[in-house]
Amino acid sequence: MYDADIADGWDIAGNANGGYLLALAARAMSDSVGRPPMSVTGHYLTPGLPGPCEIDTDVHRAGKRMATVAGQLVRSGENVLSALGLFADQVPGGPVVQRAAPPELPPIEQCVRRPPPAQPSGFGDRVEVSVRPADAGFYDGQPSGEAEVCGWFSFADGAPIDVIGLLLIADAFAPVIFNQPEFAPSWAPTLELTVQIRGVPAPGPIRCRFVGRYMQNGLFEEDGELWDSDDQLVALSRQLALSPRG
Amino acid sequence: MYDADIADGWDIAGNANGGYLLALAARAMSDSVGRPPMSVTGHYLTPGLPGPCEIDTDVHRAGKRMATVAGQLVRSGENVLSALGLFADQVPGGPVVQRAAPPELPPIEQCVRRPPPAQPSGFGDRVEVSVRPADAGFYDGQPSGEAEVCGWFSFADGAPIDVIGLLLIADAFAPVIFNQPEFAPSWAPTLELTVQIRGVPAPGPIRCRFVGRYMQNGLFEEDGELWDSDDQLVALSRQLALSPRG
C-alpha cells in the first residue's frame, strides 16, 4: 500500500484529470515491481477530488522480464480508479515497421493554447497543450466537423516527460467529440483508458494525434498516438467515454 | 468464485486461444453483476492448457447502470489470465456518427478458410474464419506486405454470436504481423487484449478488420473492428503482442 496525494491544481472543474490519476496509480504499481509501464488500463469509478489517497497494489505475476500488477486508487474509502497493467522495459532491436506517420503540426507558437473549456480548472496551468489551429475551432463554438484533435504537449514548468508522463498526456487534450457538431461540447467522462508505452521519449515536446471514429449508443472511443522529437512513436492510447448528453 | 473448464478443442498448438479465455473469464464476471460486458481488458500470464479452472471475481463498483469487476482465471493454482472490465447494457439512442466503414469482403465462399498455421490446433474446427484472399497469402508463405487481415467469422456449429462471443472473435484471426515479410510467421503471443463492446450483434456472421501499424522494440499492436450483418460496428479491439523472434 502506497500513501499518495491527489495534488491540488491538476483538476478540470474540480476533479483531477484522468490521465493524472492513471499516472499516479501507475507510478506506485511500477514501483512495486521495479519496472516501467508497458500497457496500463484504468477504469474510472468516481471523480477524484484533491486530497490524500492510498494506492493498493497487487502483483499478479513477476517474471524474468515482465510483471503484471493490479492497482486501486482509494480516497476517503472510495475506489476512484481501478487499474491493471503490464510492467517491463522496452527492448530496442529487431525490425521496425511504421505504417503511419506523426501528425503534421505547425510550430508550437502558431498553435492555440487555451484553458480547458470547463472552468475553473487548474490543469490548464500545469500543462502546455497547444492545439493545431484547424482542430481548435471548438474553443469558439466552431467545431471542425471531424472528431480529431492534434497538437503539442509539454509540462508548463518544463519538466522532462518520462514514460509515466505519457500516461497523463493520453488524456490531456479536450475530447475529440467537441469537434463533432452533433454533440454539445460538455462533460464527456472517461470510462476506461488503456495506454501502451511503445518507446522511451527523447527530450522535448510530444506531438499528439487524437481521433474518434465511432459515436453511437451514447459512447465514443478516442484513439491517441504520441510521438517524440525523434519521430518515434512512444505511446498508443485508447479510451471509451460517454458522449455528452447536451 | 466460479468453477469453469478450459474445454478441449479451443487450443492453438495445445494452448487455449486467448479470446476464448477472455470470453470464459468475462462470462463469470458478467454473471457476478448481472450485466453484459462493455469494455474488458485481459492480461495473459501463462498459457491456458485444457482442464478445470476457477474464476475469481471481485466487484469494485456496482452503480445503477454500470459495474466494474476484476477477474482472475486460475488453473492448477496458476494465474492464467488477469482481467478488468466494465459491465453495462448498451443504451441505443442519441446521435450516430461513423467516420469509417466496414471492410469490403467478397462472399464467404470466395474467402480462404484454412486451419491455424500452428498444428495440431482444435480451434480451427470450432470456428469458421474465412480470410479475404488478398490477405491470405501468408498461409502459403506469400505475405501481402501490409499488416492487415480481414475476413468473416462464424462459429463452426452455427451457434449465435452474442456480446461474449465478440470477445473471442477479437483474437480469432491469425496475427496481422504474418503479412509483414520482415517477421517470421511464428508464435506472436498476446500480452494484453482490450475489447470495447459497441453494439449487440444482429444474427449472422461478423465481418472483421484487423490492422497493425507499429512494429518496434519487439512489440506490435493489432486493432480490430467487428461489424454485424446490419453494418453496425459491434466491437473495437486492440491487443499488444510480442513480435515473432524468427
Short mmCIF file of C-alpha atoms in Angstrom, two decimals:
data_model
loop_
_atom_site.label_atom_id
_atom_site.label_comp_id
_atom_site.label_asym_id
_atom_site.label_seq_id
_atom_site.Cartn_x
_atom_site.Cartn_y
_atom_site.Cartn_z
CA MET A 1 0.00 0.00 0.00
CA TYR A 2 1.30 3.41 -1.00
CA ASP A 3 0.32 6.72 0.53
CA ALA A 4 -0.17 9.32 -2.16
CA ASP A 5 -1.82 12.64 -2.74
CA ILE A 6 -4.18 13.87 -5.42
CA ALA A 7 -2.43 17.22 -5.65
CA ASP A 8 -4.30 20.49 -5.95
CA GLY A 9 -4.22 22.11 -9.35
CA TRP A 10 -4.44 19.04 -11.60
CA ASP A 11 -8.21 19.35 -11.83
CA ILE A 12 -10.70 20.13 -14.54
CA ALA A 13 -13.64 21.86 -12.90
CA GLY A 14 -12.64 20.42 -9.52
CA ASN A 15 -12.00 16.78 -10.47
CA ALA A 16 -8.46 15.55 -11.09
CA ASN A 17 -7.65 14.86 -14.74
CA GLY A 18 -8.00 11.18 -15.65
CA GLY A 19 -4.52 10.87 -17.11
CA TYR A 20 -3.06 12.39 -13.95
CA LEU A 21 -4.86 9.77 -11.83
CA LEU A 22 -3.68 6.93 -14.09
CA ALA A 23 -0.10 8.20 -13.87
CA LEU A 24 -0.37 8.46 -10.08
CA ALA A 25 -1.58 4.86 -9.77
CA ALA A 26 0.90 3.54 -12.34
CA ARG A 27 3.82 5.14 -10.53
CA ALA A 28 3.02 3.08 -7.42
CA MET A 29 2.34 -0.08 -9.44
CA SER A 30 5.65 0.42 -11.27
CA ASP A 31 7.50 0.94 -8.02
CA SER A 32 6.06 -2.28 -6.58
CA VAL A 33 7.85 -4.34 -9.24
CA GLY A 34 10.74 -2.04 -10.17
CA ARG A 35 9.78 -1.88 -13.82
CA PRO A 36 8.28 0.83 -16.04
CA PRO A 37 4.77 0.56 -17.53
CA MET A 38 4.31 -1.20 -20.88
CA SER A 39 0.49 -1.34 -21.03
CA VAL A 40 -1.82 0.10 -18.39
CA THR A 41 -5.62 0.13 -18.24
CA GLY A 42 -7.58 2.32 -15.84
CA HIS A 43 -11.30 2.26 -15.08
CA TYR A 44 -12.74 5.44 -13.56
CA LEU A 45 -15.22 4.77 -10.76
CA THR A 46 -15.77 8.08 -9.01
CA PRO A 47 -14.36 11.57 -9.55
CA GLY A 48 -11.01 12.18 -7.88
CA LEU A 49 -11.11 15.21 -5.63
CA PRO A 50 -7.80 16.61 -4.36
CA GLY A 51 -6.54 15.19 -1.09
CA PRO A 52 -4.64 12.30 0.43
CA CYS A 53 -5.26 8.88 -1.05
CA GLU A 54 -3.82 5.41 -0.98
CA ILE A 55 -2.84 3.10 -3.78
CA ASP A 56 -3.18 -0.61 -3.12
CA THR A 57 -1.03 -2.72 -5.40
CA ASP A 58 -1.22 -6.45 -6.00
CA VAL A 59 1.43 -8.25 -8.05
CA HIS A 60 -0.30 -10.95 -10.11
CA ARG A 61 2.86 -12.23 -11.70
CA ALA A 62 6.52 -11.22 -11.70
CA GLY A 63 8.52 -12.97 -14.39
CA LYS A 64 12.10 -12.51 -15.51
CA ARG A 65 11.25 -9.69 -17.90
CA MET A 66 7.65 -8.68 -17.23
CA ALA A 67 5.29 -8.20 -14.31
CA THR A 68 1.52 -7.90 -14.13
CA VAL A 69 0.14 -5.67 -11.38
CA ALA A 70 -3.30 -4.55 -10.26
CA GLY A 71 -3.78 -1.21 -8.55
CA GLN A 72 -6.60 0.60 -6.82
CA LEU A 73 -6.56 4.29 -6.01
CA VAL A 74 -8.74 4.81 -2.95
CA ARG A 75 -9.66 8.17 -1.46
CA SER A 76 -11.66 8.54 1.77
CA GLY A 77 -12.60 4.86 1.50
CA GLU A 78 -13.93 5.28 -2.05
CA ASN A 79 -12.37 3.50 -5.00
CA VAL A 80 -11.58 6.24 -7.52
CA LEU A 81 -9.63 4.22 -10.09
CA SER A 82 -9.12 0.50 -10.73
CA ALA A 83 -6.08 -0.31 -12.83
CA LEU A 84 -4.38 -3.33 -14.32
CA GLY A 85 -1.04 -3.18 -16.06
CA LEU A 86 1.96 -4.87 -17.56
CA PHE A 87 5.32 -3.52 -16.45
CA ALA A 88 8.51 -4.14 -18.42
CA ASP A 89 11.37 -2.30 -20.06
CA GLN A 90 11.32 -1.57 -23.77
CA VAL A 91 13.84 -3.78 -25.57
CA PRO A 92 15.10 -2.00 -28.69
CA GLY A 93 16.10 -4.17 -31.61
CA GLY A 94 14.58 -6.24 -34.35
CA PRO A 95 12.82 -5.00 -37.46
CA VAL A 96 10.97 -1.68 -37.34
CA VAL A 97 7.84 -1.17 -39.45
CA GLN A 98 5.76 2.01 -39.18
CA ARG A 99 2.69 2.12 -41.38
CA ALA A 100 1.66 5.64 -40.34
CA ALA A 101 3.41 8.95 -39.67
CA PRO A 102 3.34 11.64 -36.98
CA PRO A 103 0.71 14.37 -37.35
CA GLU A 104 1.75 17.41 -39.34
CA LEU A 105 1.73 20.33 -36.95
CA PRO A 106 2.63 23.97 -37.33
CA PRO A 107 5.26 25.27 -34.89
CA ILE A 108 4.05 25.41 -31.28
CA GLU A 109 3.77 29.21 -31.32
CA GLN A 110 1.29 29.03 -34.22
CA CYS A 111 -0.91 26.57 -32.31
CA VAL A 112 -3.77 27.51 -29.99
CA ARG A 113 -3.26 27.33 -26.24
CA ARG A 114 -6.43 27.85 -24.25
CA PRO A 115 -7.59 26.82 -20.80
CA PRO A 116 -9.89 23.74 -20.70
CA PRO A 117 -13.45 24.73 -21.65
CA ALA A 118 -14.68 23.81 -18.15
CA GLN A 119 -13.65 26.39 -15.58
CA PRO A 120 -12.19 26.88 -13.05
CA SER A 121 -9.53 24.30 -13.92
CA GLY A 122 -6.01 24.12 -12.55
CA PHE A 123 -4.97 21.61 -15.20
CA GLY A 124 -4.54 24.23 -17.89
CA ASP A 125 -1.85 25.93 -15.80
CA ARG A 126 0.11 22.73 -15.29
CA VAL A 127 0.30 21.63 -18.89
CA GLU A 128 1.03 23.38 -22.15
CA VAL A 129 -1.45 21.89 -24.61
CA SER A 130 -1.16 23.64 -27.98
CA VAL A 131 -3.78 22.59 -30.50
CA ARG A 132 -3.40 22.70 -34.29
CA PRO A 133 -5.49 25.68 -35.45
CA ALA A 134 -7.59 23.50 -37.80
CA ASP A 135 -8.74 21.48 -34.75
CA ALA A 136 -9.18 24.38 -32.32
CA GLY A 137 -12.48 25.80 -33.54
CA PHE A 138 -14.45 24.13 -30.78
CA TYR A 139 -12.98 26.61 -28.29
CA ASP A 140 -15.03 29.27 -30.05
CA GLY A 141 -18.14 27.23 -30.80
CA GLN A 142 -16.92 26.33 -34.30
CA PRO A 143 -16.36 22.55 -34.28
CA SER A 144 -14.34 21.35 -37.27
CA GLY A 145 -16.83 18.58 -38.10
CA GLU A 146 -14.17 15.88 -37.67
CA ALA A 147 -13.62 14.16 -34.31
CA GLU A 148 -9.90 14.85 -34.28
CA VAL A 149 -7.56 16.94 -32.12
CA CYS A 150 -3.83 17.19 -32.83
CA GLY A 151 -1.25 19.27 -31.03
CA TRP A 152 1.86 19.67 -28.93
CA PHE A 153 2.25 18.74 -25.26
CA SER A 154 4.76 19.97 -22.69
CA PHE A 155 4.60 20.41 -18.94
CA ALA A 156 4.21 24.11 -18.15
CA ASP A 157 7.20 24.04 -15.79
CA GLY A 158 9.39 22.41 -18.44
CA ALA A 159 9.65 19.12 -16.52
CA PRO A 160 11.01 16.29 -18.67
CA ILE A 161 8.49 13.77 -19.98
CA ASP A 162 9.12 10.18 -18.94
CA VAL A 163 7.05 7.06 -19.67
CA ILE A 164 4.79 7.77 -16.67
CA GLY A 165 4.20 11.25 -18.08
CA LEU A 166 2.95 9.68 -21.31
CA LEU A 167 0.04 8.18 -19.35
CA LEU A 168 -1.02 11.67 -18.34
CA ILE A 169 -0.64 13.04 -21.87
CA ALA A 170 -3.02 10.35 -23.15
CA ASP A 171 -5.90 12.22 -21.51
CA ALA A 172 -4.60 15.80 -21.58
CA PHE A 173 -6.37 17.20 -24.65
CA ALA A 174 -10.02 18.20 -24.99
CA PRO A 175 -12.31 15.33 -26.04
CA VAL A 176 -12.30 14.81 -29.82
CA ILE A 177 -16.10 14.76 -29.77
CA PHE A 178 -16.00 18.53 -29.15
CA ASN A 179 -15.27 18.82 -32.88
CA GLN A 180 -18.47 16.98 -33.85
CA PRO A 181 -21.34 19.47 -34.01
CA GLU A 182 -23.83 16.64 -33.41
CA PHE A 183 -22.81 16.72 -29.73
CA ALA A 184 -22.71 19.53 -27.21
CA PRO A 185 -19.16 20.36 -26.03
CA SER A 186 -19.88 19.43 -22.43
CA TRP A 187 -18.70 16.79 -19.97
CA ALA A 188 -17.53 13.60 -21.70
CA PRO A 189 -16.37 11.42 -18.81
CA THR A 190 -13.77 8.74 -19.48
CA LEU A 191 -14.93 5.26 -18.50
CA GLU A 192 -11.80 3.33 -19.40
CA LEU A 193 -8.35 4.34 -20.68
CA THR A 194 -5.64 1.99 -21.93
CA VAL A 195 -2.16 3.24 -22.78
CA GLN A 196 0.52 1.16 -24.47
CA ILE A 197 4.03 2.53 -23.95
CA ARG A 198 5.94 1.85 -27.16
CA GLY A 199 9.17 3.73 -26.61
CA VAL A 200 11.12 5.89 -24.16
CA PRO A 201 10.62 9.52 -25.21
CA ALA A 202 13.57 11.63 -26.34
CA PRO A 203 13.72 15.08 -24.67
CA GLY A 204 11.35 17.72 -25.97
CA PRO A 205 7.64 18.23 -26.50
CA ILE A 206 5.34 15.38 -27.57
CA ARG A 207 3.27 15.58 -30.75
CA CYS A 208 -0.16 14.06 -30.35
CA ARG A 209 -2.97 12.91 -32.58
CA PHE A 210 -6.35 12.01 -31.08
CA VAL A 211 -9.09 10.61 -33.28
CA GLY A 212 -12.60 9.27 -32.73
CA ARG A 213 -14.35 7.23 -35.40
CA TYR A 214 -17.46 5.72 -33.84
CA MET A 215 -20.02 7.65 -31.83
CA GLN A 216 -23.09 5.56 -31.07
CA ASN A 217 -25.22 4.29 -28.19
CA GLY A 218 -24.07 7.25 -26.08
CA LEU A 219 -20.41 6.17 -26.28
CA PHE A 220 -17.33 7.07 -28.27
CA GLU A 221 -13.73 5.94 -28.39
CA GLU A 222 -10.71 8.19 -28.63
CA ASP A 223 -7.50 6.79 -30.11
CA GLY A 224 -4.27 8.60 -29.36
CA GLU A 225 -0.80 8.47 -30.86
CA LEU A 226 2.09 10.16 -29.06
CA TRP A 227 5.33 10.95 -30.91
CA ASP A 228 8.64 12.24 -29.59
CA SER A 229 11.09 14.72 -31.09
CA ASP A 230 12.93 11.88 -32.88
CA ASP A 231 9.78 10.90 -34.84
CA GLN A 232 9.47 7.81 -32.67
CA LEU A 233 6.01 6.58 -31.70
CA VAL A 234 6.21 6.45 -27.91
CA ALA A 235 2.64 5.57 -26.93
CA LEU A 236 -0.72 4.44 -28.27
CA SER A 237 -3.83 5.14 -26.23
CA ARG A 238 -7.50 4.34 -26.48
CA GLN A 239 -10.30 5.40 -24.21
CA LEU A 240 -14.00 4.71 -24.01
CA ALA A 241 -16.04 7.72 -22.93
CA LEU A 242 -19.64 8.77 -22.52
CA SER A 243 -20.85 11.10 -25.24
CA PRO A 244 -22.06 14.45 -23.91
CA ARG A 245 -25.81 14.39 -23.39
CA GLY A 246 -26.18 18.01 -24.47
CA MET B 1 -15.61 -17.89 -7.23
CA TYR B 2 -16.78 -19.75 -10.30
CA ASP B 3 -15.83 -23.28 -11.32
CA ALA B 4 -15.18 -23.45 -15.03
CA ASP B 5 -13.42 -25.56 -17.58
CA ILE B 6 -10.93 -24.73 -20.29
CA ALA B 7 -12.60 -27.07 -22.75
CA ASP B 8 -10.67 -29.33 -25.07
CA GLY B 9 -10.55 -28.30 -28.68
CA TRP B 10 -10.26 -24.49 -28.31
CA ASP B 11 -6.48 -24.66 -28.50
CA ILE B 12 -3.86 -23.48 -30.93
CA ALA B 13 -0.97 -25.95 -30.71
CA GLY B 14 -2.15 -27.07 -27.27
CA ASN B 15 -2.83 -23.70 -25.60
CA ALA B 16 -6.35 -22.31 -25.41
CA ASN B 17 -6.99 -19.35 -27.71
CA GLY B 18 -6.66 -16.00 -25.93
CA GLY B 19 -10.07 -14.73 -26.99
CA TYR B 20 -11.65 -17.94 -25.71
CA LEU B 21 -10.01 -17.42 -22.30
CA LEU B 22 -11.12 -13.79 -22.17
CA ALA B 23 -14.69 -14.82 -23.02
CA LEU B 24 -14.60 -17.53 -20.34
CA ALA B 25 -13.47 -15.08 -17.67
CA ALA B 26 -15.84 -12.33 -18.82
CA ARG B 27 -18.83 -14.68 -18.67
CA ALA B 28 -18.21 -15.21 -14.95
CA MET B 29 -17.50 -11.51 -14.34
CA SER B 30 -20.69 -10.62 -16.20
CA ASP B 31 -22.70 -13.14 -14.19
CA SER B 32 -21.40 -11.70 -10.93
CA VAL B 33 -23.09 -8.36 -11.63
CA GLY B 34 -25.89 -9.42 -13.98
CA ARG B 35 -24.74 -7.12 -16.77
CA PRO B 36 -23.08 -7.71 -20.15
CA PRO B 37 -19.52 -6.58 -20.92
CA MET B 38 -18.91 -3.05 -22.22
CA SER B 39 -15.10 -2.91 -22.06
CA VAL B 40 -12.90 -5.79 -20.93
CA THR B 41 -9.11 -5.97 -20.66
CA GLY B 42 -7.23 -9.24 -20.23
CA HIS B 43 -3.56 -9.77 -19.45
CA TYR B 44 -2.14 -13.18 -20.34
CA LEU B 45 0.19 -14.57 -17.69
CA THR B 46 0.73 -18.24 -18.55
CA PRO B 47 -0.59 -20.45 -21.35
CA GLY B 48 -4.03 -21.97 -20.66
CA LEU B 49 -3.97 -25.72 -21.00
CA PRO B 50 -7.32 -27.54 -21.14
CA GLY B 51 -8.76 -28.65 -17.83
CA PRO B 52 -10.78 -27.46 -14.86
CA CYS B 53 -10.15 -23.93 -13.66
CA GLU B 54 -11.67 -21.36 -11.37
CA ILE B 55 -12.53 -17.75 -11.97
CA ASP B 56 -12.31 -15.43 -9.00
CA THR B 57 -14.36 -12.29 -9.40
CA ASP B 58 -14.21 -9.10 -7.37
CA VAL B 59 -16.81 -6.35 -7.82
CA HIS B 60 -15.03 -2.99 -7.48
CA ARG B 61 -18.14 -0.92 -8.00
CA ALA B 62 -21.76 -1.62 -8.82
CA GLY B 63 -23.67 1.50 -9.76
CA LYS B 64 -27.16 1.97 -11.09
CA ARG B 65 -26.16 1.45 -14.70
CA MET B 66 -22.58 0.19 -14.70
CA ALA B 67 -20.37 -2.16 -12.73
CA THR B 68 -16.59 -2.58 -12.61
CA VAL B 69 -15.32 -6.09 -11.97
CA ALA B 70 -11.90 -7.73 -11.72
CA GLY B 71 -11.45 -11.38 -12.61
CA GLN B 72 -8.68 -13.94 -12.40
CA LEU B 73 -8.71 -17.24 -14.23
CA VAL B 74 -6.67 -19.70 -12.20
CA ARG B 75 -5.75 -23.23 -13.27
CA SER B 76 -3.90 -25.67 -11.01
CA GLY B 77 -3.00 -22.77 -8.74
CA GLU B 78 -1.51 -20.75 -11.58
CA ASN B 79 -2.95 -17.42 -12.68
CA VAL B 80 -3.57 -17.78 -16.43
CA LEU B 81 -5.43 -14.52 -17.09
CA SER B 82 -5.99 -11.31 -15.13
CA ALA B 83 -8.92 -9.25 -16.31
CA LEU B 84 -10.61 -5.96 -15.50
CA GLY B 85 -13.85 -4.86 -17.05
CA LEU B 86 -16.80 -2.55 -17.20
CA PHE B 87 -20.20 -4.23 -17.42
CA ALA B 88 -23.29 -2.40 -18.63
CA ASP B 89 -26.03 -2.65 -21.22
CA GLN B 90 -25.78 -0.73 -24.46
CA VAL B 91 -28.24 2.16 -24.47
CA PRO B 92 -29.32 2.92 -28.05
CA GLY B 93 -30.24 6.50 -28.82
CA GLY B 94 -28.61 9.82 -29.44
CA PRO B 95 -26.67 10.95 -32.50
CA VAL B 96 -24.77 8.34 -34.50
CA VAL B 97 -21.54 9.31 -36.27
CA GLN B 98 -19.42 6.73 -38.07
CA ARG B 99 -16.24 8.06 -39.66
CA ALA B 100 -15.20 4.72 -41.16
CA ALA B 101 -16.91 1.82 -42.93
CA PRO B 102 -16.94 -1.97 -42.72
CA PRO B 103 -14.25 -3.82 -44.68
CA GLU B 104 -15.15 -4.76 -48.24
CA LEU B 105 -15.18 -8.53 -48.37
CA PRO B 106 -16.00 -10.99 -51.12
CA PRO B 107 -18.73 -13.54 -50.27
CA ILE B 108 -17.69 -16.06 -47.62
CA GLU B 109 -17.35 -18.87 -50.17
CA GLN B 110 -14.75 -16.84 -52.08
CA CYS B 111 -12.65 -16.32 -48.93
CA VAL B 112 -9.91 -18.61 -47.68
CA ARG B 113 -10.60 -20.96 -44.78
CA ARG B 114 -7.53 -22.74 -43.51
CA PRO B 115 -6.54 -24.28 -40.19
CA PRO B 116 -4.33 -22.09 -37.97
CA PRO B 117 -0.69 -22.25 -39.15
CA ALA B 118 0.35 -23.92 -35.87
CA GLN B 119 -0.79 -27.55 -35.74
CA PRO B 120 -2.33 -29.55 -34.21
CA SER B 121 -5.00 -26.99 -33.26
CA GLY B 122 -8.56 -27.70 -32.30
CA PHE B 123 -9.53 -24.05 -32.66
CA GLY B 124 -9.76 -24.21 -36.44
CA ASP B 125 -12.53 -26.83 -36.15
CA ARG B 126 -14.57 -24.72 -33.72
CA VAL B 127 -14.58 -21.51 -35.70
CA GLU B 128 -15.13 -20.63 -39.31
CA VAL B 129 -12.57 -17.94 -40.04
CA SER B 130 -12.66 -17.01 -43.73
CA VAL B 131 -9.95 -14.60 -44.81
CA ARG B 132 -10.14 -12.16 -47.72
CA PRO B 133 -7.94 -13.64 -50.47
CA ALA B 134 -5.76 -10.51 -50.67
CA ASP B 135 -4.80 -11.03 -47.00
CA ALA B 136 -4.42 -14.83 -47.09
CA GLY B 137 -1.05 -15.15 -48.81
CA PHE B 138 0.78 -15.76 -45.53
CA TYR B 139 -0.79 -19.23 -45.37
CA ASP B 140 1.39 -20.10 -48.38
CA GLY B 141 4.49 -18.13 -47.44
CA GLN B 142 3.42 -15.12 -49.50
CA PRO B 143 2.80 -12.28 -47.00
CA SER B 144 0.92 -9.36 -48.51
CA GLY B 145 3.39 -6.79 -47.19
CA GLU B 146 0.65 -5.00 -45.20
CA ALA B 147 -0.10 -5.93 -41.58
CA GLU B 148 -3.79 -6.41 -42.20
CA VAL B 149 -6.19 -9.37 -42.08
CA CYS B 150 -9.88 -9.02 -42.96
CA GLY B 151 -12.50 -11.71 -43.12
CA TRP B 152 -15.70 -13.35 -41.95
CA PHE B 153 -16.30 -15.09 -38.62
CA SER B 154 -18.90 -17.67 -37.63
CA PHE B 155 -18.91 -20.49 -35.14
CA ALA B 156 -18.48 -23.78 -36.98
CA ASP B 157 -21.59 -25.25 -35.31
CA GLY B 158 -23.68 -22.22 -36.30
CA ALA B 159 -24.09 -21.03 -32.69
CA PRO B 160 -25.40 -17.46 -32.50
CA ILE B 161 -22.86 -14.75 -31.68
CA ASP B 162 -23.60 -12.75 -28.56
CA VAL B 163 -21.56 -9.98 -26.94
CA ILE B 164 -19.44 -12.54 -25.06
CA GLY B 165 -18.73 -14.21 -28.39
CA LEU B 166 -17.34 -10.91 -29.69
CA LEU B 167 -14.56 -11.14 -27.10
CA LEU B 168 -13.50 -14.44 -28.61
CA ILE B 169 -13.66 -13.11 -32.17
CA ALA B 170 -11.28 -10.30 -31.23
CA ASP B 171 -8.44 -12.83 -31.10
CA ALA B 172 -9.67 -15.46 -33.59
CA PHE B 173 -7.73 -14.48 -36.73
CA ALA B 174 -4.05 -15.07 -37.48
CA PRO B 175 -1.78 -12.28 -36.25
CA VAL B 176 -1.60 -9.38 -38.72
CA ILE B 177 2.19 -9.44 -38.47
CA PHE B 178 2.13 -12.68 -40.51
CA ASN B 179 1.58 -10.40 -43.52
CA GLN B 180 4.79 -8.43 -42.87
CA PRO B 181 7.70 -10.25 -44.51
CA GLU B 182 10.11 -8.56 -42.07
CA PHE B 183 8.91 -11.05 -39.43
CA ALA B 184 8.75 -14.83 -39.42
CA PRO B 185 5.16 -16.17 -39.25
CA SER B 186 5.70 -17.89 -35.91
CA TRP B 187 4.34 -17.54 -32.38
CA ALA B 188 3.19 -13.96 -31.59
CA PRO B 189 1.85 -14.22 -28.06
CA THR B 190 -0.76 -11.74 -26.89
CA LEU B 191 0.30 -9.80 -23.81
CA GLU B 192 -2.83 -7.71 -23.36
CA LEU B 193 -6.18 -7.55 -25.15
CA THR B 194 -8.87 -4.91 -24.65
CA VAL B 195 -12.29 -5.22 -26.28
CA GLN B 196 -14.93 -2.48 -26.29
CA ILE B 197 -18.42 -3.80 -26.97
CA ARG B 198 -20.18 -1.12 -29.02
CA GLY B 199 -23.42 -2.84 -30.00
CA VAL B 200 -25.44 -6.03 -29.71
CA PRO B 201 -24.83 -8.06 -32.87
CA ALA B 202 -27.66 -8.85 -35.26
CA PRO B 203 -27.85 -12.53 -36.30
CA GLY B 204 -25.36 -13.69 -38.90
CA PRO B 205 -21.61 -13.77 -39.47
CA ILE B 206 -19.32 -10.99 -38.27
CA ARG B 207 -17.12 -9.05 -40.67
CA CYS B 208 -13.72 -8.25 -39.20
CA ARG B 209 -10.82 -5.97 -39.97
CA PHE B 210 -7.55 -6.35 -38.08
CA VAL B 211 -4.73 -3.89 -38.67
CA GLY B 212 -1.26 -3.31 -37.20
CA ARG B 213 0.57 -0.07 -37.76
CA TYR B 214 3.57 -0.01 -35.46
CA MET B 215 6.07 -2.84 -35.08
CA GLN B 216 9.07 -1.83 -33.00
CA ASN B 217 11.05 -2.85 -29.90
CA GLY B 218 9.83 -6.43 -30.35
CA LEU B 219 6.17 -5.42 -29.95
CA PHE B 220 3.22 -4.72 -32.19
CA GLU B 221 -0.39 -3.73 -31.70
CA GLU B 222 -3.37 -5.20 -33.50
CA ASP B 223 -6.53 -3.11 -33.84
CA GLY B 224 -9.76 -4.90 -34.63
CA GLU B 225 -13.17 -3.75 -35.86
CA LEU B 226 -16.10 -6.14 -35.76
CA TRP B 227 -19.22 -5.45 -37.82
CA ASP B 228 -22.57 -7.24 -37.85
CA SER B 229 -24.89 -8.05 -40.73
CA ASP B 230 -26.70 -4.71 -40.27
CA ASP B 231 -23.46 -2.74 -40.94
CA GLN B 232 -23.34 -1.86 -37.25
CA LEU B 233 -19.95 -1.64 -35.55
CA VAL B 234 -20.35 -4.06 -32.63
CA ALA B 235 -16.83 -4.12 -31.15
CA LEU B 236 -13.43 -2.45 -31.24
CA SER B 237 -10.42 -4.38 -30.04
CA ARG B 238 -6.76 -3.68 -29.51
CA GLN B 239 -4.05 -6.03 -28.38
CA LEU B 240 -0.37 -5.71 -27.60
CA ALA B 241 1.67 -8.72 -28.68
CA LEU B 242 5.27 -9.84 -28.92
CA SER B 243 6.64 -9.81 -32.43
CA PRO B 244 7.84 -13.22 -33.60
CA ARG B 245 11.56 -13.57 -32.99
CA GLY B 246 12.03 -15.63 -36.21
#
